[in-house]
mmCIF file of C-alpha atoms and ligand atoms in Angstrom:
data_model
loop_
_atom_site.group_PDB
_atom_site.id
_atom_site.type_symbol
_atom_site.label_atom_id
_atom_site.label_comp_id
_atom_site.label_asym_id
_atom_site.label_seq_id
_atom_site.Cartn_x
_atom_site.Cartn_y
_atom_site.Cartn_z
ATOM 1 C CA MET A 1 0.080 -0.268 -0.099
ATOM 2 C CA LYS A 2 1.572 3.350 -1.138
ATOM 3 C CA VAL A 3 0.214 7.421 0.035
ATOM 4 C CA LEU A 4 0.813 10.334 -1.271
ATOM 5 C CA PHE A 5 0.038 12.788 0.549
ATOM 6 C CA VAL A 6 -0.117 16.422 -1.499
ATOM 7 C CA CYS A 7 0.347 19.902 -0.517
ATOM 8 C CA LEU A 8 0.585 23.521 -2.908
ATOM 9 C CA GLY A 9 4.923 23.891 -2.008
ATOM 10 C CA ASN A 10 5.982 20.060 -0.376
ATOM 11 C CA ILE A 11 7.984 21.867 2.450
ATOM 12 C CA CYS A 12 5.357 22.599 5.265
ATOM 13 C CA ARG A 13 1.972 20.655 5.323
ATOM 14 C CA SER A 14 2.823 17.525 3.181
ATOM 15 C CA PRO A 15 6.218 16.520 4.842
ATOM 16 C CA LEU A 16 5.544 16.824 7.643
ATOM 17 C CA ALA A 17 2.061 14.518 6.839
ATOM 18 C CA GLU A 18 4.487 12.115 5.727
ATOM 19 C CA ALA A 19 6.631 12.323 8.634
ATOM 20 C CA VAL A 20 3.707 11.613 11.208
ATOM 21 C CA PHE A 21 2.565 8.562 8.815
ATOM 22 C CA ASN A 22 5.868 7.167 8.945
ATOM 23 C CA HIS A 23 6.460 7.744 12.646
ATOM 24 C CA LYS A 24 2.927 6.124 13.256
ATOM 25 C CA ILE A 25 3.457 2.590 10.869
ATOM 26 C CA SER A 26 6.737 2.773 12.447
ATOM 27 C CA GLU A 27 5.241 1.790 15.990
ATOM 28 C CA ARG A 28 2.854 -0.408 14.688
ATOM 29 C CA GLN A 29 5.429 -2.291 12.618
ATOM 30 C CA LEU A 30 2.870 -1.917 9.369
ATOM 31 C CA LEU A 31 4.518 -2.179 5.968
ATOM 32 C CA PHE A 32 2.892 0.614 4.042
ATOM 33 C CA LYS A 33 4.601 3.553 2.390
ATOM 34 C CA ALA A 34 4.640 7.362 2.260
ATOM 35 C CA ASP A 35 5.974 9.723 -0.016
ATOM 36 C CA SER A 36 5.015 14.055 -0.388
ATOM 37 C CA CYS A 37 4.979 16.659 -3.419
ATOM 38 C CA GLY A 38 3.674 19.864 -3.816
ATOM 39 C CA THR A 39 1.172 20.690 -6.865
ATOM 40 C CA GLY A 40 3.432 23.812 -7.337
ATOM 41 C CA ALA A 41 7.304 23.765 -8.560
ATOM 42 C CA TYR A 42 8.340 26.802 -5.982
ATOM 43 C CA HIS A 43 10.429 24.999 -3.851
ATOM 44 C CA ILE A 44 11.727 21.798 -5.908
ATOM 45 C CA GLY A 45 14.369 19.910 -3.892
ATOM 46 C CA HIS A 46 14.472 22.289 -1.064
ATOM 47 C CA PRO A 47 14.040 20.546 2.272
ATOM 48 C CA PRO A 48 11.498 21.574 4.096
ATOM 49 C CA ASP A 49 10.695 24.607 5.607
ATOM 50 C CA ILE A 50 12.734 25.593 8.814
ATOM 51 C CA ARG A 51 9.794 25.843 11.040
ATOM 52 C CA THR A 52 8.328 22.353 9.803
ATOM 53 C CA ILE A 53 11.599 21.089 11.055
ATOM 54 C CA LYS A 54 11.271 22.434 14.559
ATOM 55 C CA THR A 55 7.640 21.413 14.826
ATOM 56 C CA ALA A 56 8.077 17.356 14.033
ATOM 57 C CA GLU A 57 11.517 17.882 16.813
ATOM 58 C CA ARG A 58 8.764 18.886 19.648
ATOM 59 C CA ASN A 59 7.254 16.427 18.570
ATOM 60 C CA GLY A 60 9.432 13.599 18.526
ATOM 61 C CA ILE A 61 8.895 13.162 14.776
ATOM 62 C CA THR A 62 11.369 12.384 12.513
ATOM 63 C CA ILE A 63 11.537 13.989 9.138
ATOM 64 C CA ASN A 64 13.890 14.381 5.713
ATOM 65 C CA HIS A 65 12.430 14.587 2.706
ATOM 66 C CA LEU A 66 13.321 17.000 -0.169
ATOM 67 C CA ALA A 67 10.441 18.536 -1.964
ATOM 68 C CA ARG A 68 8.795 17.419 -5.697
ATOM 69 C CA GLN A 69 6.521 18.097 -7.530
ATOM 70 C CA LEU A 70 3.032 15.709 -8.641
ATOM 71 C CA HIS A 71 4.314 14.057 -12.129
ATOM 72 C CA GLU A 72 0.960 11.953 -13.957
ATOM 73 C CA ARG A 73 3.108 8.645 -12.544
ATOM 74 C CA ASP A 74 2.056 9.481 -9.032
ATOM 75 C CA PHE A 75 -1.452 8.422 -10.251
ATOM 76 C CA GLU A 76 -0.150 4.623 -11.782
ATOM 77 C CA GLU A 77 2.499 4.293 -8.536
ATOM 78 C CA PHE A 78 0.413 5.607 -5.428
ATOM 79 C CA ASP A 79 -2.677 3.665 -4.090
ATOM 80 C CA PHE A 80 -4.054 6.575 -2.497
ATOM 81 C CA ILE A 81 -3.300 9.884 -2.935
ATOM 82 C CA VAL A 82 -3.746 12.714 0.089
ATOM 83 C CA ALA A 83 -5.000 16.126 -0.582
ATOM 84 C CA MET A 84 -4.119 19.087 2.225
ATOM 85 C CA ASP A 85 -6.779 21.347 0.919
ATOM 86 C CA GLN A 86 -9.748 22.114 -1.618
ATOM 87 C CA SER A 87 -7.753 23.887 -4.046
ATOM 88 C CA ASN A 88 -4.322 20.957 -4.235
ATOM 89 C CA ARG A 89 -7.433 18.692 -4.724
ATOM 90 C CA THR A 90 -8.724 20.364 -7.644
ATOM 91 C CA ASN A 91 -4.741 20.773 -9.090
ATOM 92 C CA ILE A 92 -4.570 17.236 -8.695
ATOM 93 C CA LEU A 93 -7.436 16.542 -10.237
ATOM 94 C CA ARG A 94 -6.769 18.890 -12.871
ATOM 95 C CA LEU A 95 -3.513 16.792 -13.696
ATOM 96 C CA ALA A 96 -5.225 13.193 -12.996
ATOM 97 C CA GLY A 97 -7.081 14.919 -16.206
ATOM 98 C CA ALA A 98 -8.849 11.376 -17.706
ATOM 99 C CA ASN A 99 -6.543 9.525 -16.145
ATOM 100 C CA GLN A 100 -8.616 6.448 -14.347
ATOM 101 C CA SER A 101 -6.854 7.299 -10.671
ATOM 102 C CA LYS A 102 -9.752 9.832 -9.504
ATOM 103 C CA HIS A 103 -10.744 8.019 -7.446
ATOM 104 C CA LYS A 104 -7.456 7.326 -5.370
ATOM 105 C CA VAL A 105 -7.564 11.536 -4.057
ATOM 106 C CA LEU A 106 -9.181 11.379 -0.896
ATOM 107 C CA MET A 107 -8.763 14.887 1.595
ATOM 108 C CA MET A 108 -6.722 14.536 4.211
ATOM 109 C CA ARG A 109 -9.091 16.033 7.431
ATOM 110 C CA ASP A 110 -12.520 13.956 5.872
ATOM 111 C CA PHE A 111 -10.488 11.603 8.478
ATOM 112 C CA ASP A 112 -10.598 14.445 11.349
ATOM 113 C CA PRO A 113 -12.121 13.365 13.997
ATOM 114 C CA ALA A 114 -12.325 16.767 15.026
ATOM 115 C CA GLY A 115 -13.603 18.653 12.462
ATOM 116 C CA ASN A 116 -13.251 18.197 8.409
ATOM 117 C CA GLY A 117 -11.648 21.308 5.714
ATOM 118 C CA ASP A 118 -8.673 22.187 4.776
ATOM 119 C CA VAL A 119 -5.821 21.490 6.472
ATOM 120 C CA PRO A 120 -4.873 25.221 6.864
ATOM 121 C CA ASP A 121 -1.337 26.739 4.286
ATOM 122 C CA PRO A 122 0.476 27.479 7.783
ATOM 123 C CA TYR A 123 3.194 29.782 5.111
ATOM 124 C CA TYR A 124 2.464 32.778 6.403
ATOM 125 C CA GLY A 125 1.939 32.229 9.782
ATOM 126 C CA THR A 126 4.258 31.523 13.225
ATOM 127 C CA MET A 127 4.794 28.047 14.953
ATOM 128 C CA ILE A 128 1.631 28.353 16.486
ATOM 129 C CA ASP A 129 -0.376 27.564 12.661
ATOM 130 C CA PHE A 130 2.334 25.225 12.371
ATOM 131 C CA GLN A 131 1.728 23.175 15.564
ATOM 132 C CA GLU A 132 -2.464 23.451 14.902
ATOM 133 C CA VAL A 133 -1.083 22.272 11.384
ATOM 134 C CA TYR A 134 0.311 19.328 13.430
ATOM 135 C CA GLU A 135 -2.132 18.119 16.044
ATOM 136 C CA ILE A 136 -4.179 18.434 12.561
ATOM 137 C CA LEU A 137 -2.238 16.025 10.734
ATOM 138 C CA ASP A 138 -1.972 13.407 13.930
ATOM 139 C CA ARG A 139 -5.352 13.130 15.435
ATOM 140 C CA SER A 140 -6.688 12.568 11.055
ATOM 141 C CA MET A 141 -3.457 9.970 10.356
ATOM 142 C CA ASP A 142 -4.872 7.662 12.978
ATOM 143 C CA GLU A 143 -8.298 8.081 11.293
ATOM 144 C CA PHE A 144 -6.962 7.588 8.191
ATOM 145 C CA LEU A 145 -4.181 4.781 9.822
ATOM 146 C CA LYS A 146 -7.514 2.801 11.047
ATOM 147 C CA SER A 147 -9.372 2.898 7.659
ATOM 148 C CA LEU A 148 -5.910 1.480 5.663
ATOM 149 C CA ARG A 149 -6.041 -1.514 7.290
ATOM 150 C CA SER A 150 -9.944 -2.627 7.518
HETATM 151 P P1 4NP B 201 2.659 23.875 1.833
HETATM 152 O O1 4NP B 201 2.984 25.448 2.544
HETATM 153 O O2 4NP B 201 1.675 23.841 0.660
HETATM 154 O O3 4NP B 201 2.225 23.213 2.961
HETATM 155 O O4 4NP B 201 4.312 23.401 1.929
HETATM 156 C C1 4NP B 201 3.132 26.230 1.410
HETATM 157 C C2 4NP B 201 4.496 26.426 0.996
HETATM 158 C C3 4NP B 201 4.771 28.137 0.048
HETATM 159 C C4 4NP B 201 3.741 28.469 -0.356
HETATM 160 C C5 4NP B 201 2.954 28.227 -0.312
HETATM 161 C C6 4NP B 201 2.492 27.258 0.965
HETATM 162 N N1 4NP B 201 5.034 29.447 -1.567
HETATM 163 O O5 4NP B 201 3.566 29.699 -1.924
HETATM 164 O O6 4NP B 201 6.041 29.654 -1.991
#
């Protein structure tokens, strides 16, 4: 089972989602695979935003990723493509075009027991916004993993 987490820049939300996912699957000894990418090209090859790295560290999560852009072949390679917000989802579906894989595209917060909608973009925010993203991802990922296992 391979899961791709997608945001806009691939330096804030989706690399943290990938790291939270990897942390939880290694705790649970599950054999899923994860990657992340952005719909935009601005940060290709860049490490995560320093605030993402600090937020991961503060919460005991290892993060190790270099940004890349979503590619058409991702629709073949991954079983699930998880968008952080509605705008990411629109852009993913646009790239999918007539591809049969549109059913693979999910919204991260459809798994949030505390409420649905977007994982808010923290890029123009503060560390408080990054911690809020972490907490959304942490609780959404528990439900997402339950649904993958069932
Ligand atoms: P992300 O956040 O999509 O969560 O990685 C952003 C990163 C960079 C930009 C926007 C959002 N940007 O405009 O460069």
